[in-house]
Tab-separated table of C-alpha atoms in Angstrom:
chain	number	residue	atom	x	y	z
A	1	GLY	CA	-14.695	13.978	-8.856
A	2	VAL	CA	-14.540	15.040	-5.047
A	3	GLN	CA	-16.456	12.337	-2.893
A	4	THR	CA	-18.686	13.898	-0.962
A	5	ALA	CA	-20.395	10.917	1.078
A	6	LEU	CA	-18.754	6.892	2.072
A	7	ASP	CA	-22.035	6.073	3.836
A	8	THR	CA	-21.796	2.520	2.060
A	9	LYS	CA	-19.830	-0.006	1.452
A	10	ALA	CA	-19.676	0.944	-2.190
A	11	GLN	CA	-18.705	4.277	-1.640
A	12	SER	CA	-16.031	3.194	1.026
A	13	LEU	CA	-14.717	0.748	-1.705
A	14	VAL	CA	-14.736	3.177	-4.591
A	15	PHE	CA	-12.599	5.518	-2.158
A	16	VAL	CA	-10.591	2.938	-1.006
A	17	LYS	CA	-9.402	2.051	-4.776
A	18	ARG	CA	-8.827	5.526	-5.874
A	19	MET	CA	-6.549	6.140	-2.712
A	20	VAL	CA	-4.315	3.332	-3.587
A	21	VAL	CA	-4.071	4.509	-7.598
A	22	ILE	CA	-2.778	7.512	-6.103
A	23	ALA	CA	-0.370	6.607	-3.469
A	24	VAL	CA	0.960	3.712	-6.114
A	25	SER	CA	1.209	6.548	-8.934
A	26	SER	CA	3.521	9.005	-6.318
A	27	ILE	CA	5.447	6.146	-5.639
A	28	THR	CA	6.196	5.236	-9.321
A	29	TYR	CA	5.919	8.725	-10.718
A	30	LEU	CA	8.474	10.042	-7.882
A	31	ARG	CA	10.753	7.259	-8.265
A	32	GLY	CA	10.919	8.224	-11.601
A	33	ILE	CA	9.927	4.416	-12.671
A	34	PHE	CA	7.752	5.471	-15.982
A	35	PRO	CA	7.709	8.284	-18.631
A	36	GLU	CA	5.610	11.237	-17.431
A	37	ASP	CA	3.691	10.900	-20.069
A	38	SER	CA	2.463	7.660	-18.313
A	39	TYR	CA	0.516	10.075	-16.181
A	40	ARG	CA	-1.873	12.547	-16.039
A	41	SER	CA	-2.738	15.516	-13.254
A	42	ARG	CA	-5.188	15.555	-10.510
A	43	TYR	CA	-5.987	17.012	-6.748
A	44	LEU	CA	-6.541	15.807	-3.879
A	45	GLU	CA	-7.429	18.348	-1.913
A	46	ASP	CA	-4.482	21.314	-2.420
A	47	LEU	CA	-2.304	18.846	-3.445
A	48	CYS	CA	-1.538	18.318	-7.153
A	49	ILE	CA	-0.728	14.445	-7.752
A	50	LYS	CA	-0.104	12.215	-11.224
A	51	VAL	CA	-1.720	9.614	-11.511
A	52	LEU	CA	-1.720	6.929	-13.969
A	53	LYS	CA	-3.019	6.533	-17.572
A	54	GLN	CA	-5.382	3.201	-17.993
A	55	ASP	CA	-4.498	3.897	-21.857
A	56	CYS	CA	-0.931	4.903	-21.792
A	57	SER	CA	1.195	3.951	-24.089
A	58	CYS	CA	4.005	2.452	-21.865
A	59	PRO	CA	3.977	-1.138	-21.630
A	60	GLU	CA	5.377	-1.999	-18.416
A	61	ALA	CA	3.275	1.296	-16.913
A	62	HIS	CA	0.018	-0.228	-18.622
A	63	LYS	CA	0.914	-3.227	-16.802
A	64	LEU	CA	0.746	-1.992	-13.252
A	65	VAL	CA	-2.463	-0.168	-14.071
A	66	LYS	CA	-3.986	-4.268	-14.835
A	67	TRP	CA	-2.353	-5.131	-12.105
A	68	LEU	CA	-4.107	-2.511	-9.948
A	69	LEU	CA	-7.073	-3.768	-11.547
A	70	GLY	CA	-6.692	-7.174	-10.988
A	71	SER	CA	-6.576	-6.373	-6.812
A	72	PHE	CA	-9.507	-4.616	-7.152
A	73	ASP	CA	-11.027	-7.796	-7.787
A	74	ALA	CA	-10.070	-9.519	-5.720
A	75	LEU	CA	-10.983	-6.477	-3.295
A	76	GLU	CA	-14.256	-6.309	-3.855
A	77	LYS	CA	-15.062	-10.034	-3.706
A	78	ARG	CA	-13.893	-9.199	0.258
A	79	TYR	CA	-10.408	-11.070	0.325
A	80	HIS	CA	-7.656	-8.960	2.358
A	81	VAL	CA	-5.026	-7.696	0.331
A	82	ILE	CA	-1.307	-6.673	0.711
A	83	GLU	CA	1.105	-5.132	-2.015
A	84	SER	CA	4.639	-5.105	-1.473
A	85	TYR	CA	3.908	-1.581	0.085
A	86	GLN	CA	1.977	-2.692	2.433
A	87	PHE	CA	-0.968	-1.571	1.374
A	88	LYS	CA	-3.665	-3.507	4.263
A	89	PHE	CA	-7.457	-3.756	3.502
A	90	ARG	CA	-9.520	-5.225	6.391
A	91	TYR	CA	-13.216	-5.792	6.347
A	92	SER	CA	-15.383	-5.597	9.127
A	93	GLU	CA	-17.886	-8.109	9.526
A	94	CYS	CA	-20.001	-5.780	12.022
A	95	GLY	CA	-21.051	-3.337	9.707
A	96	PRO	CA	-19.671	0.233	10.971
A	97	GLN	CA	-17.723	-0.819	14.148
A	98	MET	CA	-13.960	-1.512	13.577
A	99	ASP	CA	-10.714	-1.399	15.503
A	100	ILE	CA	-9.170	1.823	15.302
A	101	LEU	CA	-5.908	0.978	14.212
A	102	TRP	CA	-3.987	4.424	15.335
A	103	SER	CA	-4.698	3.529	18.939
A	104	ASN	CA	-5.573	0.077	21.098
A	105	VAL	CA	-9.464	1.128	21.343
A	106	THR	CA	-12.036	-1.517	20.215
A	107	GLY	CA	-15.470	0.003	19.452
A	108	ASP	CA	-18.565	1.349	17.706
A	109	THR	CA	-16.419	4.178	16.163
A	110	ARG	CA	-17.876	6.512	13.520
A	111	VAL	CA	-15.308	7.656	11.585
A	112	THR	CA	-16.612	11.125	9.201
A	113	LEU	CA	-15.933	11.993	5.414
A	114	GLU	CA	-13.924	14.787	7.067
A	115	ASP	CA	-11.865	12.114	8.972
A	116	THR	CA	-10.708	10.433	6.033
A	117	LYS	CA	-10.207	12.908	3.743
A	118	LYS	CA	-7.798	14.716	6.544
A	119	ALA	CA	-5.883	11.159	6.850
A	120	SER	CA	-6.085	10.863	3.277
A	121	THR	CA	-4.588	13.757	2.072
A	122	LEU	CA	-2.091	13.428	5.100
A	123	LEU	CA	-0.648	10.265	4.301
A	124	ILE	CA	-0.121	11.618	0.570
A	125	ARG	CA	2.029	14.466	1.936
A	126	LYS	CA	3.835	12.196	4.099
A	127	LEU	CA	4.420	10.103	1.169
A	128	PHE	CA	5.518	12.847	-0.581
A	129	LEU	CA	8.069	13.722	1.684
A	130	LEU	CA	9.460	10.030	1.887
A	131	MET	CA	9.934	9.433	-1.633
A	132	GLN	CA	11.681	12.975	-2.280
A	133	ASN	CA	14.318	12.101	1.268
A	134	LEU	CA	15.483	8.672	-0.740
A	135	GLU	CA	18.508	7.629	-3.256
A	136	ALA	CA	17.554	8.175	-7.034
A	137	LEU	CA	16.803	4.326	-8.017
A	138	PRO	CA	19.743	2.519	-9.761
A	139	THR	CA	19.522	0.794	-12.911
A	140	GLY	CA	18.563	-2.210	-14.024
A	141	VAL	CA	15.302	-2.067	-11.155
A	142	TYR	CA	12.268	-4.365	-11.798
A	143	LEU	CA	8.778	-3.762	-10.578
A	144	THR	CA	6.789	-6.685	-9.536
A	145	MET	CA	3.200	-6.624	-7.195
A	146	LYS	CA	2.444	-9.207	-5.122
A	147	LEU	CA	-1.287	-10.553	-3.022
A	148	TYR	CA	-1.358	-12.238	0.060
A	149	TYR	CA	-4.752	-13.871	1.705
A	150	TYR	CA	-6.345	-16.336	3.669
A	151	ASP	CA	-7.859	-19.630	2.204
A	152	ASP	CA	-10.591	-19.347	5.081
A	153	VAL	CA	-12.264	-16.918	2.953
A	154	THR	CA	-10.916	-17.377	-0.465
A	155	PRO	CA	-11.961	-20.266	-3.230
A	156	PRO	CA	-9.142	-22.066	-4.036
A	157	GLU	CA	-9.519	-22.124	-7.656
A	158	TYR	CA	-9.430	-18.325	-7.644
A	159	GLU	CA	-7.404	-16.174	-9.433
A	160	PRO	CA	-7.463	-12.713	-9.568
A	161	PRO	CA	-6.952	-10.866	-13.083
A	162	GLY	CA	-3.316	-10.690	-14.454
A	163	PHE	CA	-1.887	-13.312	-11.528
A	164	LYS	CA	-1.202	-16.557	-10.653
A	165	ALA	CA	-0.187	-18.948	-7.332
A	166	GLY	CA	3.152	-17.642	-6.022
A	167	VAL	CA	5.084	-19.419	-3.641
A	168	ASN	CA	5.071	-17.889	-0.139
A	169	ASP	CA	8.601	-16.416	0.045
A	170	SER	CA	10.328	-13.451	1.938
A	171	LEU	CA	11.795	-9.982	0.668
A	172	TRP	CA	15.464	-9.429	1.835
A	173	PHE	CA	17.451	-6.486	1.924
A	174	GLU	CA	21.172	-6.173	2.495
A	175	GLY	CA	22.217	-5.136	5.139
A	176	THR	CA	19.628	-3.361	7.389
A	177	ALA	CA	15.939	-2.731	6.128
A	178	VAL	CA	14.372	0.508	7.912
A	179	HIS	CA	9.971	0.050	8.174
A	180	PHE	CA	8.222	3.833	7.324
A	181	ARG	CA	4.677	3.729	8.969
A	182	VAL	CA	3.236	6.454	6.515
A	183	GLY	CA	-0.394	6.711	6.962
A	184	ASP	CA	-3.601	4.613	8.060
A	185	ILE	CA	-6.382	6.107	6.777
A	186	GLN	CA	-9.989	4.391	7.791
A	187	SER	CA	-13.720	4.595	6.550
A	188	ARG	CA	-16.471	2.931	8.133
A	189	PHE	CA	-16.335	-0.417	6.164
A	190	HIS	CA	-12.497	-0.504	4.970
A	191	SER	CA	-9.161	-0.063	6.676
A	192	MET	CA	-6.222	1.074	4.587
A	193	LYS	CA	-2.045	1.085	5.762
A	194	LEU	CA	0.530	2.466	3.770
A	195	ARG	CA	4.197	1.215	5.003
A	196	VAL	CA	7.353	1.313	3.207
A	197	THR	CA	10.498	-0.741	3.398
A	198	ALA	CA	14.241	0.466	2.152
A	199	ALA	CA	17.642	-0.674	2.383
A	200	GLN	CA	19.256	1.605	4.938
A	201	SER	CA	22.211	2.439	2.357
A	202	ARG	CA	19.127	4.165	0.074
A	203	LEU	CA	18.751	6.382	2.730
A	204	GLY	CA	21.446	8.658	2.864
A	205	LYS	CA	19.251	11.955	2.149
A	206	LEU	CA	18.177	11.254	5.579
A	207	GLN	CA	21.433	10.526	7.172
A	208	GLU	CA	22.441	13.735	5.903
A	209	GLY	CA	19.886	16.030	7.668
A	210	GLY	CA	17.250	15.929	5.268
A	211	GLN	CA	13.655	17.237	5.868
A	212	LEU	CA	12.429	13.664	6.986
A	213	SER	CA	12.126	14.273	10.688
A	214	GLU	CA	10.856	10.709	13.466
A	215	ASN	CA	8.038	13.334	13.648
A	216	ASP	CA	7.024	13.004	10.058
A	217	MET	CA	6.442	9.847	10.086
A	218	GLU	CA	7.255	6.455	12.452
A	219	MET	CA	10.224	5.038	11.627
A	220	GLU	CA	12.180	1.214	12.331
A	221	THR	CA	15.338	0.093	12.078
A	222	PRO	CA	15.017	-3.882	13.471
A	223	SER	CA	18.565	-5.512	13.765
A	224	LEU	CA	18.939	-8.210	11.689
A	225	SER	CA	18.313	-11.055	14.060
A	226	GLN	CA	15.191	-9.391	14.005
A	227	ILE	CA	14.458	-9.112	10.572
A	228	ARG	CA	15.229	-13.135	10.398
A	229	ALA	CA	13.114	-13.801	13.608
A	230	ALA	CA	9.606	-11.848	11.696
A	231	GLU	CA	10.173	-13.795	8.400
A	232	ARG	CA	10.439	-16.772	10.165
A	233	ARG	CA	7.732	-16.350	11.862
A	234	LYS	CA	5.808	-15.132	9.432
A	235	CYS	CA	6.792	-18.109	7.501
A	236	VAL	CA	5.334	-20.238	10.879
A	237	ARG	CA	1.883	-18.181	10.907
A	238	SER	CA	2.084	-19.013	7.185
A	239	LYS	CA	2.163	-22.342	7.150
A	240	VAL	CA	-0.712	-22.682	10.142
A	241	THR	CA	-3.299	-20.614	8.683
A	242	ARG	CA	-2.187	-21.865	4.834
A	243	ARG	CA	-1.460	-18.200	3.833
A	244	LYS	CA	-1.114	-18.086	-0.555
A	245	LYS	CA	0.461	-15.665	-2.309
A	246	LYS	CA	-0.977	-14.443	-5.465
A	247	LYS	CA	2.227	-13.134	-8.353
A	248	CYS	CA	2.302	-11.249	-11.288
A	249	PHE	CA	3.271	-12.778	-14.319
């Protein structure tokens, strides 16, 4: 059903979970990763979307659903969660006070339900547009999910259901990687970002004059040296903050 309020942390958490399921389901559906019968139709405002079934018969899709449920366990325990498509969750220690992510303003800002719904619909629309402009996936691809968190807020013995401790490695793309800032969603208690990274060689439709433009979403195309520098900075930061990763089975 349609959520009519986001006044409490519990309501905000339910909303964020739904948006993650919608976004991940949309990515896998539009990229043709799972069979059609792995999804059911739902509506977000006037958008018809496909959502993964919890009881789907496809073993791979069912495993992804279990991974999502495992990540929600970590989310409920207020640990920071980041997926490979970079859904970022932030928790405020001061209740409704928050940093507005799409600007550099910090303050006691109240986000209305209408604001959140508009941002959610816009994010999914942009995601649809981007997925339709990427080249079809080759055969033999595989799907994995990784969760990142900080030791200072996570018990050392904690493992989200369906995950195990992993090494803090980096993603490397063949050639230049292009980063898309698809959208941000804010509630009073949570924030969610969706970032997509793809090899430039997969963007043939965009380079041929596809329907996606820089006005639709922010795009960044760093050089290889910038990517390597960013990876080095990430590794250094990981050592300082002791950030660990949970890698799916």
